[in-house]
XYZ file of N, CA and C in Angstrom:
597
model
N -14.754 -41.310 -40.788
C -14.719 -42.321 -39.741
C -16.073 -43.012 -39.706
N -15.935 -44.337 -39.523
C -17.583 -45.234 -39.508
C -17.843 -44.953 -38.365
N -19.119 -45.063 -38.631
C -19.789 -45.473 -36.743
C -20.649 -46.641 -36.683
N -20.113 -47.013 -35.197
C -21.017 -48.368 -35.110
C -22.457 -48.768 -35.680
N -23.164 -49.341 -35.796
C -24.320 -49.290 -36.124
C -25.383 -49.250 -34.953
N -24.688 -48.758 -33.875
C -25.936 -49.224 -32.246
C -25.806 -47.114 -32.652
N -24.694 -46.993 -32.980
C -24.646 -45.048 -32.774
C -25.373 -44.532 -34.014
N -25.848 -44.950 -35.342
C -26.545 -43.998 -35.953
C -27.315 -43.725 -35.906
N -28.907 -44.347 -34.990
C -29.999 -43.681 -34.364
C -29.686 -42.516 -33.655
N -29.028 -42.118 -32.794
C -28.904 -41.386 -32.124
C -28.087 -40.280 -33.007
N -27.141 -40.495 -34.217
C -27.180 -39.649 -34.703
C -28.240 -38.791 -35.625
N -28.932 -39.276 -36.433
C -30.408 -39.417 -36.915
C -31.081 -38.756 -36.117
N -31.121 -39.268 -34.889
C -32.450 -38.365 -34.189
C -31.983 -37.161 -33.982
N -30.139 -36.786 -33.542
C -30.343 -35.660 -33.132
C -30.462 -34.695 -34.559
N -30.122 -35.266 -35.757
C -29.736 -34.769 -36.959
C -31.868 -33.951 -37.217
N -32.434 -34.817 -36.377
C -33.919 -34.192 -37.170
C -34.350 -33.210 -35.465
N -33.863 -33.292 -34.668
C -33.967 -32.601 -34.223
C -33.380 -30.884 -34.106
N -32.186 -30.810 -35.019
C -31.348 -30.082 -35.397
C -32.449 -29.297 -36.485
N -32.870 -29.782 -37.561
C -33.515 -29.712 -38.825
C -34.898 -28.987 -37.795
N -35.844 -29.703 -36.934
C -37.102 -29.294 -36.245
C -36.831 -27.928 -35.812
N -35.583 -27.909 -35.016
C -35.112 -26.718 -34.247
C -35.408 -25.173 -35.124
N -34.253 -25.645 -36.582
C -33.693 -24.815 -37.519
C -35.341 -24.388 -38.176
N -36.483 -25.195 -38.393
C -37.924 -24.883 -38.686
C -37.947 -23.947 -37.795
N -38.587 -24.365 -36.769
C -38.945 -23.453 -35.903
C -38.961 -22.141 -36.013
N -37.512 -22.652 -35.817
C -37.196 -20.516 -35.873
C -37.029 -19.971 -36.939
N -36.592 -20.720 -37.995
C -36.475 -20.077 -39.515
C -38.364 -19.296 -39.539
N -39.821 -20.440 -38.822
C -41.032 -19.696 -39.383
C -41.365 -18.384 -38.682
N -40.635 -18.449 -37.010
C -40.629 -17.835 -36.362
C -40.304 -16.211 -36.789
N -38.927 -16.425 -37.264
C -38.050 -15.179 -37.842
C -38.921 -14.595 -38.846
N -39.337 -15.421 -39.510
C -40.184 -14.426 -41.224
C -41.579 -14.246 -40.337
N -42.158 -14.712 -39.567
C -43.307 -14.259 -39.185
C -43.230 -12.523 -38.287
N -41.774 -12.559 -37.815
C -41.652 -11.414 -37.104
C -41.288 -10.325 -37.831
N -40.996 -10.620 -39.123
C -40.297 -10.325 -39.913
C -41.976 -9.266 -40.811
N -42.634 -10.064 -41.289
C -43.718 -9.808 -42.088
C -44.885 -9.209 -40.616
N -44.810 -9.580 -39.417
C -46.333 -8.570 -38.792
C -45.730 -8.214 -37.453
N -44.311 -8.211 -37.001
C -43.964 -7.474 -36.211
C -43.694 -8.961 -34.893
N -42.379 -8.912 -33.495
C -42.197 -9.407 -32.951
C -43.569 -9.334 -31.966
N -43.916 -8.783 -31.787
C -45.079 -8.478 -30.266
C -46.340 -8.813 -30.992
N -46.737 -8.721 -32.299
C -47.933 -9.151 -32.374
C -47.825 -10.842 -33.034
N -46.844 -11.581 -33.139
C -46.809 -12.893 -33.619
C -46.989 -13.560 -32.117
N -47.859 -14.785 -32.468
C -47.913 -15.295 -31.121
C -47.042 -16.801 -31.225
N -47.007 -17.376 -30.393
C -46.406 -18.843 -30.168
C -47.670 -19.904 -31.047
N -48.617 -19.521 -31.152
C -49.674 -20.419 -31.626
C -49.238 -20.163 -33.507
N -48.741 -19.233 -34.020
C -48.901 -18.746 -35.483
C -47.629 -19.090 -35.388
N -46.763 -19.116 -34.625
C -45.177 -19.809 -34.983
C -45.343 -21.104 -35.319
N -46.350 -22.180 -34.063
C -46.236 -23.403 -34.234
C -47.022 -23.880 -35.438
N -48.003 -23.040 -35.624
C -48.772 -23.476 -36.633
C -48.072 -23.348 -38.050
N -47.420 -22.394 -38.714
C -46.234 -22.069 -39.548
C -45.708 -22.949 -39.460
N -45.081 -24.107 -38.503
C -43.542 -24.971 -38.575
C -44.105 -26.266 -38.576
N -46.070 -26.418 -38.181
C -46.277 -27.731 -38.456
C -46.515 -28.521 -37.369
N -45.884 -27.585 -36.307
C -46.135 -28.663 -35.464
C -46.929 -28.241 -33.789
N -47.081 -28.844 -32.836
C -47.434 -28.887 -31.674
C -47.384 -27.598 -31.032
N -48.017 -27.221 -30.404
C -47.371 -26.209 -29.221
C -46.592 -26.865 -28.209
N -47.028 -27.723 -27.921
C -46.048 -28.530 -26.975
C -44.363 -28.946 -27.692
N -44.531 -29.191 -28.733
C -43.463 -29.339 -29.808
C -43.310 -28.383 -29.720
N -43.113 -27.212 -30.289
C -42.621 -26.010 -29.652
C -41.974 -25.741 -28.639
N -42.796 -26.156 -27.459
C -41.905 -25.709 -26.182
C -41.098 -26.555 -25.349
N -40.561 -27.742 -26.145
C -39.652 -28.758 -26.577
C -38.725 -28.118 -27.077
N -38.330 -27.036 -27.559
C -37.323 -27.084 -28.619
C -36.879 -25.624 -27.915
N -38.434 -24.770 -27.514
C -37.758 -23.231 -27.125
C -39.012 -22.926 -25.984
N -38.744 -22.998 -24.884
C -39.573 -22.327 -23.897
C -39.939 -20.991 -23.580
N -39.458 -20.043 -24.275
C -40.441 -19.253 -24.764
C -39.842 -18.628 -26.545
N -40.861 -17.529 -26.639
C -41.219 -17.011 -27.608
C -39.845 -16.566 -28.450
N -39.139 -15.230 -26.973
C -37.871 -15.036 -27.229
C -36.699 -16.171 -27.541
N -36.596 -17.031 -27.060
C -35.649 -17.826 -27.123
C -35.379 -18.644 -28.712
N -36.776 -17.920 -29.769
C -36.434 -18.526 -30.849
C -35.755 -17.148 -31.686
N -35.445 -16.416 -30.913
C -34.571 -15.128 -31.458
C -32.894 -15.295 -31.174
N -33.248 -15.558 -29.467
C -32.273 -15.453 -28.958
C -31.317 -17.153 -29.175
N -31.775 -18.349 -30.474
C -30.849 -19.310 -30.081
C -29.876 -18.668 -31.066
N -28.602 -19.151 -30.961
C -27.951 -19.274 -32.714
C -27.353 -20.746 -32.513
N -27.850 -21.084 -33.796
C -27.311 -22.436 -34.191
C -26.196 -22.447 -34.739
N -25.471 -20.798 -34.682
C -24.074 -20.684 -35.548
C -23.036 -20.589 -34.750
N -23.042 -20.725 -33.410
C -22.174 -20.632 -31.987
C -21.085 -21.832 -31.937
N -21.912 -23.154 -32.225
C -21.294 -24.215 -32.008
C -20.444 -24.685 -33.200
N -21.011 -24.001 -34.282
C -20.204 -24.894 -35.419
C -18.993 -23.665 -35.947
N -19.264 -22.251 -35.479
C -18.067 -21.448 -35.543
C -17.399 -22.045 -34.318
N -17.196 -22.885 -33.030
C -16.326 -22.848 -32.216
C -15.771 -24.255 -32.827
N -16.543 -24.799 -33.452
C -15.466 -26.389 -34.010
C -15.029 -26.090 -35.479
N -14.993 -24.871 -35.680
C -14.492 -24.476 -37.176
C -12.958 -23.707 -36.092
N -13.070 -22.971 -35.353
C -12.258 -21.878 -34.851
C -11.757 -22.907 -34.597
N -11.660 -24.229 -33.478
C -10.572 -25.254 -32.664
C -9.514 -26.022 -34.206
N -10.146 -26.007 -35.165
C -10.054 -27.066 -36.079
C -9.271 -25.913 -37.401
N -9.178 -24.942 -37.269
C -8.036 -23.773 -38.067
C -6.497 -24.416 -37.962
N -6.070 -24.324 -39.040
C -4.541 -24.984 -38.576
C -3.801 -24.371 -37.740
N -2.637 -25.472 -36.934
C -2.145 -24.641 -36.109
C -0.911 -23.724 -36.264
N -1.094 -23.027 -37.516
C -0.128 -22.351 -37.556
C -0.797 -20.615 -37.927
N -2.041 -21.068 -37.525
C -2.480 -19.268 -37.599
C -2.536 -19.177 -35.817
N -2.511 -17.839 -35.761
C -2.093 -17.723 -34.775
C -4.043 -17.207 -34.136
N -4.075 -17.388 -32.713
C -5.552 -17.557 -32.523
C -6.893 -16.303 -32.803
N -6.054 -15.121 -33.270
C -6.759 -14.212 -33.555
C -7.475 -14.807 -35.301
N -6.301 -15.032 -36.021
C -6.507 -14.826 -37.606
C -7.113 -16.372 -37.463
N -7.304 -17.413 -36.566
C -8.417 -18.776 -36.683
C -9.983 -18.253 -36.279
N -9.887 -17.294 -35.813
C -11.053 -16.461 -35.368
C -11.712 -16.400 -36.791
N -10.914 -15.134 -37.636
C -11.364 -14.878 -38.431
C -11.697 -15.653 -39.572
N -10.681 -16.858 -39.828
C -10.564 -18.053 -40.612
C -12.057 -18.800 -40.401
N -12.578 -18.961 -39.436
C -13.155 -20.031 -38.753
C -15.126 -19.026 -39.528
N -14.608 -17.643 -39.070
C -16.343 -17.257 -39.148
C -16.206 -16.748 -41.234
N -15.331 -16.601 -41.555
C -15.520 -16.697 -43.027
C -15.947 -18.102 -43.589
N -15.471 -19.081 -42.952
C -15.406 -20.536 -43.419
C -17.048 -20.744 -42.914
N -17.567 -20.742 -42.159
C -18.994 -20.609 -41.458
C -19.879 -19.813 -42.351
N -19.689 -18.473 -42.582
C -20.816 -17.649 -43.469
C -20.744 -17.551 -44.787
N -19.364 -18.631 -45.101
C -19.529 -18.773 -46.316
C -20.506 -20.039 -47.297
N -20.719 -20.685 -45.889
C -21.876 -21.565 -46.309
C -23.092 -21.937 -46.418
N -23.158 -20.335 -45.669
C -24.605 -19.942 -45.777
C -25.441 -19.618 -46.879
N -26.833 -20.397 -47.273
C -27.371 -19.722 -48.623
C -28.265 -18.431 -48.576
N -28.828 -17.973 -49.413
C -29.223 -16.632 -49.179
C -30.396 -16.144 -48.147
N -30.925 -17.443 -48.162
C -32.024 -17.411 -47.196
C -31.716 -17.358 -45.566
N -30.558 -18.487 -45.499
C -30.174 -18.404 -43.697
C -29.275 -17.213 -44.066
N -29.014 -16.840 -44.965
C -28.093 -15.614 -44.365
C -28.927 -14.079 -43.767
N -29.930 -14.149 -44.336
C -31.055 -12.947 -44.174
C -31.732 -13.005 -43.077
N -32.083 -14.666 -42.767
C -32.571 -14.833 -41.395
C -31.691 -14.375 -40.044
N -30.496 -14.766 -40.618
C -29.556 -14.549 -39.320
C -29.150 -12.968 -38.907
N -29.870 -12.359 -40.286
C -29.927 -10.569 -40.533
C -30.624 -10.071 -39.692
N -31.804 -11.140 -39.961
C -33.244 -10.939 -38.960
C -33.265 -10.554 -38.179
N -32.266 -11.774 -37.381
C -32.650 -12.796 -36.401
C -31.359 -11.021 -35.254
N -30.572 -10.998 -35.962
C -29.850 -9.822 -34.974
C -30.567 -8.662 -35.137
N -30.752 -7.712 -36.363
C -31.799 -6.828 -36.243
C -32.971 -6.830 -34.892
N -33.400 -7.832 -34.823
C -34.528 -8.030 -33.947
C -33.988 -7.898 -32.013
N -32.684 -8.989 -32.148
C -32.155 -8.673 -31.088
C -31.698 -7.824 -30.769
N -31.185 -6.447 -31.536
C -31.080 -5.150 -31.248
C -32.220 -4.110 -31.187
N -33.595 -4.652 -31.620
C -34.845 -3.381 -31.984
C -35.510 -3.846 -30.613
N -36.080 -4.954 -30.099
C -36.913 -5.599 -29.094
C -36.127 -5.373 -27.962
N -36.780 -4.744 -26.867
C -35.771 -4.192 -25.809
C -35.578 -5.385 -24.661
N -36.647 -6.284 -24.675
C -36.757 -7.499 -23.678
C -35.696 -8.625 -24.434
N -35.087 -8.637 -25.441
C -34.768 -9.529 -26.127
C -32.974 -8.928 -26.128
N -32.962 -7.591 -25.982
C -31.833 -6.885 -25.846
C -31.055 -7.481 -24.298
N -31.765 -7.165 -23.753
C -31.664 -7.522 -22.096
C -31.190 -8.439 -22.133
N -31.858 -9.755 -22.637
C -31.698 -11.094 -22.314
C -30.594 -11.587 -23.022
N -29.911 -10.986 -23.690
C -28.989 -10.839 -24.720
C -27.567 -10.963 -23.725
N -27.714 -10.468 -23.060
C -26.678 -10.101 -21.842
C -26.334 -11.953 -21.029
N -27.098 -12.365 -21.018
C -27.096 -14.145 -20.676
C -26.361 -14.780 -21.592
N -26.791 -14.310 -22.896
C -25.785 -15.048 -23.823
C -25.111 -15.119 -24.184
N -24.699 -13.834 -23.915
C -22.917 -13.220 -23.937
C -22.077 -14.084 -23.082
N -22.421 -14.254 -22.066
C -22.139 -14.930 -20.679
C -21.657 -16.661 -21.350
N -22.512 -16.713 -21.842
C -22.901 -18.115 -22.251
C -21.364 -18.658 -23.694
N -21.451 -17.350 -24.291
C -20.743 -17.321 -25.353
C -19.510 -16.927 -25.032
N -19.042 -16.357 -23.301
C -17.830 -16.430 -23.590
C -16.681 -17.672 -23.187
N -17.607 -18.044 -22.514
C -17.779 -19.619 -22.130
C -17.263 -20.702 -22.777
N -18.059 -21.121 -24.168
C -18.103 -21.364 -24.969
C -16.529 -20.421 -25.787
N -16.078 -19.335 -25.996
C -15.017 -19.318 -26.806
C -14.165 -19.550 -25.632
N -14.028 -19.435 -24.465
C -12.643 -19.553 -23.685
C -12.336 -21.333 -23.987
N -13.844 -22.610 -23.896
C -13.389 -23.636 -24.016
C -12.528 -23.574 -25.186
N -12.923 -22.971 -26.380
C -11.996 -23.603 -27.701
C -11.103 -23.031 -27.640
N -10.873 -21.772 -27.116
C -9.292 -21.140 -27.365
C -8.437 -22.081 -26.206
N -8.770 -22.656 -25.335
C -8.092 -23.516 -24.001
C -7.880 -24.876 -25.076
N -8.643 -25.273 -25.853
C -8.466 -26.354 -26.586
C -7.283 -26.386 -27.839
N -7.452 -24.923 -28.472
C -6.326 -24.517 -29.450
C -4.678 -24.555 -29.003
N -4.667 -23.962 -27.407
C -3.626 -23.301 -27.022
C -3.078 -24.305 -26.127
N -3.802 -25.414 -25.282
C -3.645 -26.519 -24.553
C -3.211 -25.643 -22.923
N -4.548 -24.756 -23.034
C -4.171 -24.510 -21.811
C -5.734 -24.708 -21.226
N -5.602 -24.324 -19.735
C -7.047 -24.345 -19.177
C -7.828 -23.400 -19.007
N -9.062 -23.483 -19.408
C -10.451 -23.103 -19.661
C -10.452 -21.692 -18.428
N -9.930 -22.162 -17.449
C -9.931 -21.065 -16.682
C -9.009 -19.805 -16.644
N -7.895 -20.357 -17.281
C -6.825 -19.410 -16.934
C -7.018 -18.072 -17.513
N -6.644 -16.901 -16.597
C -7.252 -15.530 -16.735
C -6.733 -15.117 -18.198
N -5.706 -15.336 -19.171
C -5.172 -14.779 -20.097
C -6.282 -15.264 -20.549
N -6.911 -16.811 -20.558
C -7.638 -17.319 -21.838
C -8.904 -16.239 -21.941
N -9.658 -16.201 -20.441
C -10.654 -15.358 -20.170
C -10.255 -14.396 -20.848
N -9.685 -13.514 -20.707
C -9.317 -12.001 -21.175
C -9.822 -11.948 -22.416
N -8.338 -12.556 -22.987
C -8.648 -12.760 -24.657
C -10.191 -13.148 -25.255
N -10.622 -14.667 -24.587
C -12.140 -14.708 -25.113
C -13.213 -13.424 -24.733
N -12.861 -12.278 -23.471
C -13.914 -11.715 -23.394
C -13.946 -10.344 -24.692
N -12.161 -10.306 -24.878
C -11.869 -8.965 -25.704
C -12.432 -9.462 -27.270
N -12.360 -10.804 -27.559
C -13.013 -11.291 -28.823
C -14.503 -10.819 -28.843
N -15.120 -11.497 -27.632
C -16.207 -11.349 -27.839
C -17.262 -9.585 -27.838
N -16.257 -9.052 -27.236
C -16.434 -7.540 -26.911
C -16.380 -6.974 -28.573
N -15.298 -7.492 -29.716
C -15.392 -7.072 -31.167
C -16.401 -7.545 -32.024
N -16.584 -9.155 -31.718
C -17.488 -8.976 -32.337
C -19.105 -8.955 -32.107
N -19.118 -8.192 -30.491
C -20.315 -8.042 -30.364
C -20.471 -6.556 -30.770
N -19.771 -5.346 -31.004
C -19.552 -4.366 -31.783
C -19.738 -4.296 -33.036
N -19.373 -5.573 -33.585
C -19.740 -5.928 -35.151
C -20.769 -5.724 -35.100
N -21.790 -6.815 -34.673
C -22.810 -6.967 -34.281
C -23.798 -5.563 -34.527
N -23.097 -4.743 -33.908
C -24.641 -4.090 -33.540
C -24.135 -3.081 -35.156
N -22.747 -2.597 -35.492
C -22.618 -1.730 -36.508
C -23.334 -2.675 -37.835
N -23.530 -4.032 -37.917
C -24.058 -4.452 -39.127
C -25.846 -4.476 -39.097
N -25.986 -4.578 -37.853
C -27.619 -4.422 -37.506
C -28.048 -2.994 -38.422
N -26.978 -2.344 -38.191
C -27.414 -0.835 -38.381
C -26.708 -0.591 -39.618
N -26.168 -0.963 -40.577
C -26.171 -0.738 -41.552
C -25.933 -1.738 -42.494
N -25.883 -1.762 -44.014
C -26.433 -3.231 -44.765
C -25.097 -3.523 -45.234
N -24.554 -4.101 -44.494
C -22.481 -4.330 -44.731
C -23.216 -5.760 -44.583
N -22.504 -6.671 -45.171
C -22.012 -8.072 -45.012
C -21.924 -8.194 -43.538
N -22.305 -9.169 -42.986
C -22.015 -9.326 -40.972
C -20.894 -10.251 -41.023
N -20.536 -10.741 -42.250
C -18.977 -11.827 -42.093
C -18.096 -10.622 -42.066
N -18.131 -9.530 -43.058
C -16.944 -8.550 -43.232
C -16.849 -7.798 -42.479
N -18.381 -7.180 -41.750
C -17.733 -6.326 -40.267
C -17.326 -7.107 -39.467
N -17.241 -8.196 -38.943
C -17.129 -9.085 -37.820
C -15.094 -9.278 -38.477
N -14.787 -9.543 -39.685
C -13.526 -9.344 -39.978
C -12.912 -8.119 -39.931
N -13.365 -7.152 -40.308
C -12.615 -5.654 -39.951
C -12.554 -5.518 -38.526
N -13.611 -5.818 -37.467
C -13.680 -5.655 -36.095
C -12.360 -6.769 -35.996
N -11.986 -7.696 -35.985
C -11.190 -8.672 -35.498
C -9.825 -8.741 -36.122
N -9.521 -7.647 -36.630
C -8.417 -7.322 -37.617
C -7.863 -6.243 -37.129
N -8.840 -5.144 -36.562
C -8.515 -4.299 -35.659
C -8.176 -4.474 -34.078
N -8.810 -5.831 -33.851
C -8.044 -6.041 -32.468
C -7.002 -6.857 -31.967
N -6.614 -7.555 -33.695
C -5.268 -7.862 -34.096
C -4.423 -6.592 -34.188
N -4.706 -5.802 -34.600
C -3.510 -4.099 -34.897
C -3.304 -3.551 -33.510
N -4.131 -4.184 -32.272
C -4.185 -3.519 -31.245
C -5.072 -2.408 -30.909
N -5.817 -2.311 -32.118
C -6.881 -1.060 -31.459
C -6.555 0.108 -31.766
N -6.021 0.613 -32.558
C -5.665 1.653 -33.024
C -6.877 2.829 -33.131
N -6.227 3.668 -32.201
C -7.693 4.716 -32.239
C -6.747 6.139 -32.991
């Protein structure tokens, strides 16, 4: 689809602001990575990515928050809405985050290794973790209300988005803790709560 020509600045800008963001925290992550989360400061992040401290706290107001963004939230929920409609909304789940980590190259894929490792080892970052859950189930009840053409509120949608998010925040922590693929536990977790849970 074209776009006007008054709309591609604004796509552009947000496109390098996307790119500034993805710096950021990509220098952020290997710096925590190579001398530890508590001894990297906000000054050796900004200085690593090039830019400002104030630029910096433009993009992430604090330190944690370049742990705690994922830039992979939004484009797994317009991969999940956009699954054909003939899978049914569990197996677009799974459709949606294979199609997502499969386009990852080796580098964002390690970061994003990091980037959870860290949110499970750092106990202030664990905590705050709990907001984004919040945030994220939010975020999946809109797209499953968008898939199903129902509303955002209705308690089935809730349910379902919180029991999704309950698997693969389980993924989550079993791939932190051991060196599995995080696309393939996040599919075995969501395959199992397609079978119903079989204990």
């Amino acid at each position: 689809m074209s776009s006007s020509r008054g709309e591609q600045p604004l796509g552009l800008r947000e496109r390098k602001k996307a790119r500034t963001r993805a710096a950021i925290q990509g220098h952020a992550l290997r710096l925590f990575a190579a001398q530890g989360y508590a001894e990297t400061t906000i000054e050796q992040i900004a200085a690593a990515a090039e830019v400002s401290q104030s630029t910096f706290f433009r993009y992430f107001p604090t330190k944690e928050d370049t742990v705690l963004y994922d830039r992979l939230d939004p484009v797994l929920m317009k991969a999940f809405v956009e699954q054909p409609a003939e899978l049914t909304p569990l197996q677009a789940v799974r459709a949606a985050c294979a199609q997502v980590f499969a386009r990852l190259d080796a580098e964002e894929s390690e970061l994003e290794r990091a980037r959870q490792r860290l949110v499970f080892s750092v106990p202030e970052l664990r905590n705050r973790m709990i907001e984004h859950i919040a945030a994220g189930l939010g975020m999946l009840a809109e797209a499953a209300a968008e898939r199903a053409g129902r509303d955002p509120g209705d308690f089935t949608v809730r349910v379902w988005s919180g029991a999704v998010i309950g698997v693969v925040f389980a993924a989550y922590f079993s791939a932190a803790e051991a060196p599995e693929n995080l696309v393939d536990v996040i599919d075995k977790a969501v395959t199992l709560l397609e079978d119903g849970l079989p204990l």
